Amino acid sequence: MSDLYKEPRSSDPYQETNDYNAPFSPPPVVPPTNSKAVASMVLGILSVVIPYIGLIIGIVGIILSSLSLKEINRHGEQGRGMAIAGLVCSIIGTLIYTLIIIFIVIVFIVAASSGDPDIFSDI
């Protein structure tokens, strides 16, 4: 009896339909997010936040983000924004800690060349 109230089927035998005679379209396939892009963004943020190891973490983040950008362009994956954010944060973290290390080295060179043997005794 329920067959009496259904609408007629399409005459096209190759068209997939559901119970309401509407054309069936599968959901769009979303490409996966590149895992190296996620890792580079995490390392980029950590390179800015974690002191003293930020230089090493930033260098690894720069390498991972450049690899992930190449993979994203080659395979059409998602995560380009995360890879760029990781690259920017890694560069900033690397520059910050490089400048801090250069400043500390300059302070020690100036202090050592001043000739006063007890220059660091007050610290």
mmCIF file of N, CA, C and O in Angstrom, residues 39-91:
data_model
loop_
_atom_site.group_PDB
_atom_site.id
_atom_site.type_symbol
_atom_site.label_atom_id
_atom_site.label_comp_id
_atom_site.label_asym_id
_atom_site.label_seq_id
_atom_site.Cartn_x
_atom_site.Cartn_y
_atom_site.Cartn_z
ATOM 1 N N ALA A 39 52.606 20.188 12.585
ATOM 2 C CA ALA A 39 53.817 20.115 13.419
ATOM 3 C C ALA A 39 54.651 21.382 13.293
ATOM 4 O O ALA A 39 55.206 21.874 14.290
ATOM 5 N N SER A 40 54.728 21.958 12.094
ATOM 6 C CA SER A 40 55.519 23.180 11.929
ATOM 7 C C SER A 40 54.875 24.353 12.647
ATOM 8 O O SER A 40 55.566 25.209 13.196
ATOM 9 N N MET A 41 53.527 24.403 12.656
ATOM 10 C CA MET A 41 52.868 25.481 13.382
ATOM 11 C C MET A 41 53.090 25.336 14.890
ATOM 12 O O MET A 41 53.369 26.321 15.581
ATOM 13 N N VAL A 42 53.007 24.114 15.398
ATOM 14 C CA VAL A 42 53.240 23.893 16.829
ATOM 15 C C VAL A 42 54.680 24.254 17.193
ATOM 16 O O VAL A 42 54.930 24.944 18.195
ATOM 17 N N LEU A 43 55.631 23.822 16.388
ATOM 18 C CA LEU A 43 57.036 24.142 16.668
ATOM 19 C C LEU A 43 57.308 25.634 16.519
ATOM 20 O O LEU A 43 58.132 26.193 17.252
ATOM 21 N N GLY A 44 56.633 26.295 15.582
ATOM 22 C CA GLY A 44 56.801 27.738 15.436
ATOM 23 C C GLY A 44 56.327 28.496 16.659
ATOM 24 O O GLY A 44 56.984 29.429 17.129
ATOM 25 N N ILE A 45 55.176 28.086 17.192
ATOM 26 C CA ILE A 45 54.671 28.738 18.410
ATOM 27 C C ILE A 45 55.594 28.438 19.588
ATOM 28 O O ILE A 45 55.906 29.325 20.392
ATOM 29 N N LEU A 46 56.054 27.198 19.694
ATOM 30 C CA LEU A 46 56.964 26.841 20.796
ATOM 31 C C LEU A 46 58.302 27.553 20.687
ATOM 32 O O LEU A 46 58.925 27.864 21.705
ATOM 33 N N SER A 47 58.747 27.835 19.462
ATOM 34 C CA SER A 47 60.031 28.527 19.309
ATOM 35 C C SER A 47 59.965 29.960 19.818
ATOM 36 O O SER A 47 60.984 30.516 20.230
ATOM 37 N N VAL A 48 58.798 30.542 19.806
ATOM 38 C CA VAL A 48 58.644 31.899 20.338
ATOM 39 C C VAL A 48 58.490 31.858 21.852
ATOM 40 O O VAL A 48 58.987 32.733 22.565
ATOM 41 N N VAL A 49 57.837 30.823 22.363
ATOM 42 C CA VAL A 49 57.465 30.776 23.780
ATOM 43 C C VAL A 49 58.556 30.182 24.670
ATOM 44 O O VAL A 49 58.817 30.687 25.757
ATOM 45 N N ILE A 50 59.209 29.111 24.224
ATOM 46 C CA ILE A 50 60.180 28.412 25.072
ATOM 47 C C ILE A 50 61.545 29.094 24.980
ATOM 48 O O ILE A 50 62.123 29.188 23.902
ATOM 49 N N PRO A 51 62.072 29.550 26.115
ATOM 50 C CA PRO A 51 63.374 30.212 26.077
ATOM 51 C C PRO A 51 64.526 29.218 25.938
ATOM 52 O O PRO A 51 64.415 28.063 26.333
ATOM 53 N N TYR A 52 65.607 29.686 25.365
ATOM 54 C CA TYR A 52 66.891 29.007 25.221
ATOM 55 C C TYR A 52 66.887 27.859 24.203
ATOM 56 O O TYR A 52 67.859 27.637 23.550
ATOM 57 N N ILE A 53 65.813 27.102 24.101
ATOM 58 C CA ILE A 53 65.763 26.032 23.102
ATOM 59 C C ILE A 53 65.024 26.532 21.861
ATOM 60 O O ILE A 53 64.945 25.827 20.875
ATOM 61 N N GLY A 54 64.497 27.732 21.928
ATOM 62 C CA GLY A 54 63.706 28.282 20.835
ATOM 63 C C GLY A 54 64.468 28.383 19.525
ATOM 64 O O GLY A 54 63.871 28.288 18.450
ATOM 65 N N LEU A 55 65.771 28.562 19.601
ATOM 66 C CA LEU A 55 66.583 28.651 18.385
ATOM 67 C C LEU A 55 66.581 27.314 17.644
ATOM 68 O O LEU A 55 66.334 27.269 16.431
ATOM 69 N N ILE A 56 66.776 26.237 18.354
ATOM 70 C CA ILE A 56 66.806 24.910 17.728
ATOM 71 C C ILE A 56 65.407 24.514 17.246
ATOM 72 O O ILE A 56 65.237 24.006 16.134
ATOM 73 N N ILE A 57 64.399 24.769 18.077
ATOM 74 C CA ILE A 57 63.024 24.448 17.690
ATOM 75 C C ILE A 57 62.610 25.273 16.473
ATOM 76 O O ILE A 57 61.922 24.776 15.582
ATOM 77 N N GLY A 58 63.034 26.525 16.424
ATOM 78 C CA GLY A 58 62.704 27.380 15.282
ATOM 79 C C GLY A 58 63.320 26.884 13.986
ATOM 80 O O GLY A 58 62.678 26.928 12.922
ATOM 81 N N ILE A 59 64.543 26.401 14.054
ATOM 82 C CA ILE A 59 65.196 25.879 12.849
ATOM 83 C C ILE A 59 64.465 24.633 12.348
ATOM 84 O O ILE A 59 64.213 24.476 11.145
ATOM 85 N N VAL A 60 64.090 23.747 13.272
ATOM 86 C CA VAL A 60 63.339 22.552 12.879
ATOM 87 C C VAL A 60 61.974 22.946 12.311
ATOM 88 O O VAL A 60 61.494 22.360 11.330
ATOM 89 N N GLY A 61 61.339 23.958 12.903
ATOM 90 C CA GLY A 61 60.049 24.432 12.402
ATOM 91 C C GLY A 61 60.145 25.017 10.998
ATOM 92 O O GLY A 61 59.250 24.811 10.167
ATOM 93 N N ILE A 62 61.228 25.739 10.711
ATOM 94 C CA ILE A 62 61.433 26.286 9.369
ATOM 95 C C ILE A 62 61.585 25.159 8.346
ATOM 96 O O ILE A 62 60.990 25.194 7.259
ATOM 97 N N ILE A 63 62.348 24.141 8.708
ATOM 98 C CA ILE A 63 62.550 23.008 7.794
ATOM 99 C C ILE A 63 61.234 22.272 7.550
ATOM 100 O O ILE A 63 60.871 21.971 6.409
ATOM 101 N N LEU A 64 60.486 21.994 8.625
ATOM 102 C CA LEU A 64 59.219 21.285 8.466
ATOM 103 C C LEU A 64 58.196 22.082 7.661
ATOM 104 O O LEU A 64 57.468 21.527 6.844
ATOM 105 N N SER A 65 58.138 23.391 7.891
ATOM 106 C CA SER A 65 57.153 24.191 7.154
ATOM 107 C C SER A 65 57.503 24.284 5.673
ATOM 108 O O SER A 65 56.606 24.259 4.830
ATOM 109 N N SER A 66 58.781 24.350 5.343
ATOM 110 C CA SER A 66 59.127 24.388 3.925
ATOM 111 C C SER A 66 58.841 23.042 3.260
ATOM 112 O O SER A 66 58.359 22.998 2.117
ATOM 113 N N LEU A 67 59.094 21.941 3.966
ATOM 114 C CA LEU A 67 58.746 20.627 3.421
ATOM 115 C C LEU A 67 57.242 20.468 3.256
ATOM 116 O O LEU A 67 56.766 19.923 2.253
ATOM 117 N N SER A 68 56.476 20.955 4.233
ATOM 118 C CA SER A 68 55.025 20.807 4.144
ATOM 119 C C SER A 68 54.441 21.677 3.034
ATOM 120 O O SER A 68 53.494 21.263 2.361
ATOM 121 N N LEU A 69 54.990 22.853 2.807
ATOM 122 C CA LEU A 69 54.502 23.687 1.697
ATOM 123 C C LEU A 69 54.756 23.013 0.350
ATOM 124 O O LEU A 69 53.910 23.079 -0.554
ATOM 125 N N LYS A 70 55.899 22.345 0.206
ATOM 126 C CA LYS A 70 56.169 21.613 -1.032
ATOM 127 C C LYS A 70 55.192 20.451 -1.205
ATOM 128 O O LYS A 70 54.686 20.214 -2.302
ATOM 129 N N GLU A 71 54.916 19.724 -0.113
ATOM 130 C CA GLU A 71 53.983 18.603 -0.198
ATOM 131 C C GLU A 71 52.560 19.071 -0.486
ATOM 132 O O GLU A 71 51.821 18.422 -1.222
ATOM 133 N N ILE A 72 52.172 20.199 0.100
ATOM 134 C CA ILE A 72 50.824 20.727 -0.128
ATOM 135 C C ILE A 72 50.657 21.131 -1.591
ATOM 136 O O ILE A 72 49.620 20.857 -2.207
ATOM 137 N N ASN A 73 51.666 21.764 -2.158
ATOM 138 C CA ASN A 73 51.582 22.142 -3.569
ATOM 139 C C ASN A 73 51.584 20.912 -4.477
ATOM 140 O O ASN A 73 50.915 20.907 -5.516
ATOM 141 N N ARG A 74 52.315 19.877 -4.099
ATOM 142 C CA ARG A 74 52.434 18.692 -4.941
ATOM 143 C C ARG A 74 51.190 17.810 -4.872
ATOM 144 O O ARG A 74 50.712 17.322 -5.880
ATOM 145 N N HIS A 75 50.632 17.606 -3.661
ATOM 146 C CA HIS A 75 49.540 16.649 -3.481
ATOM 147 C C HIS A 75 48.171 17.299 -3.331
ATOM 148 O O HIS A 75 47.177 16.581 -3.274
ATOM 149 N N GLY A 76 48.085 18.606 -3.215
ATOM 150 C CA GLY A 76 46.793 19.274 -3.074
ATOM 151 C C GLY A 76 46.148 19.089 -1.714
ATOM 152 O O GLY A 76 44.935 19.099 -1.601
ATOM 153 N N GLU A 77 46.951 18.931 -0.685
ATOM 154 C CA GLU A 77 46.419 18.757 0.668
ATOM 155 C C GLU A 77 46.049 20.116 1.265
ATOM 156 O O GLU A 77 46.394 21.165 0.736
ATOM 157 N N GLN A 78 45.354 20.052 2.389
ATOM 158 C CA GLN A 78 45.039 21.276 3.119
ATOM 159 C C GLN A 78 46.121 21.547 4.147
ATOM 160 O O GLN A 78 46.952 20.697 4.433
ATOM 161 N N GLY A 79 46.108 22.763 4.724
ATOM 162 C CA GLY A 79 47.061 23.116 5.758
ATOM 163 C C GLY A 79 48.057 24.168 5.327
ATOM 164 O O GLY A 79 49.053 24.387 6.008
ATOM 165 N N ARG A 80 47.795 24.823 4.201
ATOM 166 C CA ARG A 80 48.728 25.847 3.725
ATOM 167 C C ARG A 80 48.844 26.997 4.721
ATOM 168 O O ARG A 80 49.938 27.492 4.983
ATOM 169 N N GLY A 81 47.741 27.402 5.312
ATOM 170 C CA GLY A 81 47.763 28.487 6.293
ATOM 171 C C GLY A 81 48.547 28.122 7.541
ATOM 172 O O GLY A 81 49.288 28.938 8.091
ATOM 173 N N MET A 82 48.392 26.875 7.982
ATOM 174 C CA MET A 82 49.160 26.431 9.149
ATOM 175 C C MET A 82 50.652 26.362 8.845
ATOM 176 O O MET A 82 51.477 26.694 9.692
ATOM 177 N N ALA A 83 50.990 25.943 7.629
ATOM 178 C CA ALA A 83 52.401 25.880 7.252
ATOM 179 C C ALA A 83 53.010 27.276 7.189
ATOM 180 O O ALA A 83 54.144 27.488 7.628
ATOM 181 N N ILE A 84 52.264 28.239 6.655
ATOM 182 C CA ILE A 84 52.768 29.614 6.589
ATOM 183 C C ILE A 84 52.878 30.203 7.991
ATOM 184 O O ILE A 84 53.859 30.881 8.316
ATOM 185 N N ALA A 85 51.884 29.939 8.843
ATOM 186 C CA ALA A 85 51.951 30.424 10.231
ATOM 187 C C ALA A 85 53.135 29.814 10.962
ATOM 188 O O ALA A 85 53.827 30.494 11.729
ATOM 189 N N GLY A 86 53.381 28.521 10.737
ATOM 190 C CA GLY A 86 54.542 27.871 11.345
ATOM 191 C C GLY A 86 55.847 28.457 10.847
ATOM 192 O O GLY A 86 56.797 28.623 11.612
ATOM 193 N N LEU A 87 55.904 28.769 9.552
ATOM 194 C CA LEU A 87 57.116 29.371 8.987
ATOM 195 C C LEU A 87 57.371 30.751 9.591
ATOM 196 O O LEU A 87 58.490 31.059 10.005
ATOM 197 N N VAL A 88 56.332 31.564 9.677
ATOM 198 C CA VAL A 88 56.488 32.923 10.219
ATOM 199 C C VAL A 88 56.886 32.873 11.697
ATOM 200 O O VAL A 88 57.818 33.570 12.126
ATOM 201 N N CYS A 89 56.183 32.047 12.482
ATOM 202 C CA CYS A 89 56.507 31.959 13.909
ATOM 203 C C CYS A 89 57.904 31.386 14.130
ATOM 204 O O CYS A 89 58.627 31.827 15.037
ATOM 205 N N SER A 90 58.296 30.418 13.315
ATOM 206 C CA SER A 90 59.642 29.851 13.455
ATOM 207 C C SER A 90 60.719 30.867 13.120
ATOM 208 O O SER A 90 61.746 30.937 13.794
ATOM 209 N N ILE A 91 60.492 31.659 12.080
ATOM 210 C CA ILE A 91 61.463 32.701 11.720
ATOM 211 C C ILE A 91 61.558 33.736 12.822
ATOM 212 O O ILE A 91 62.658 34.156 13.208
#
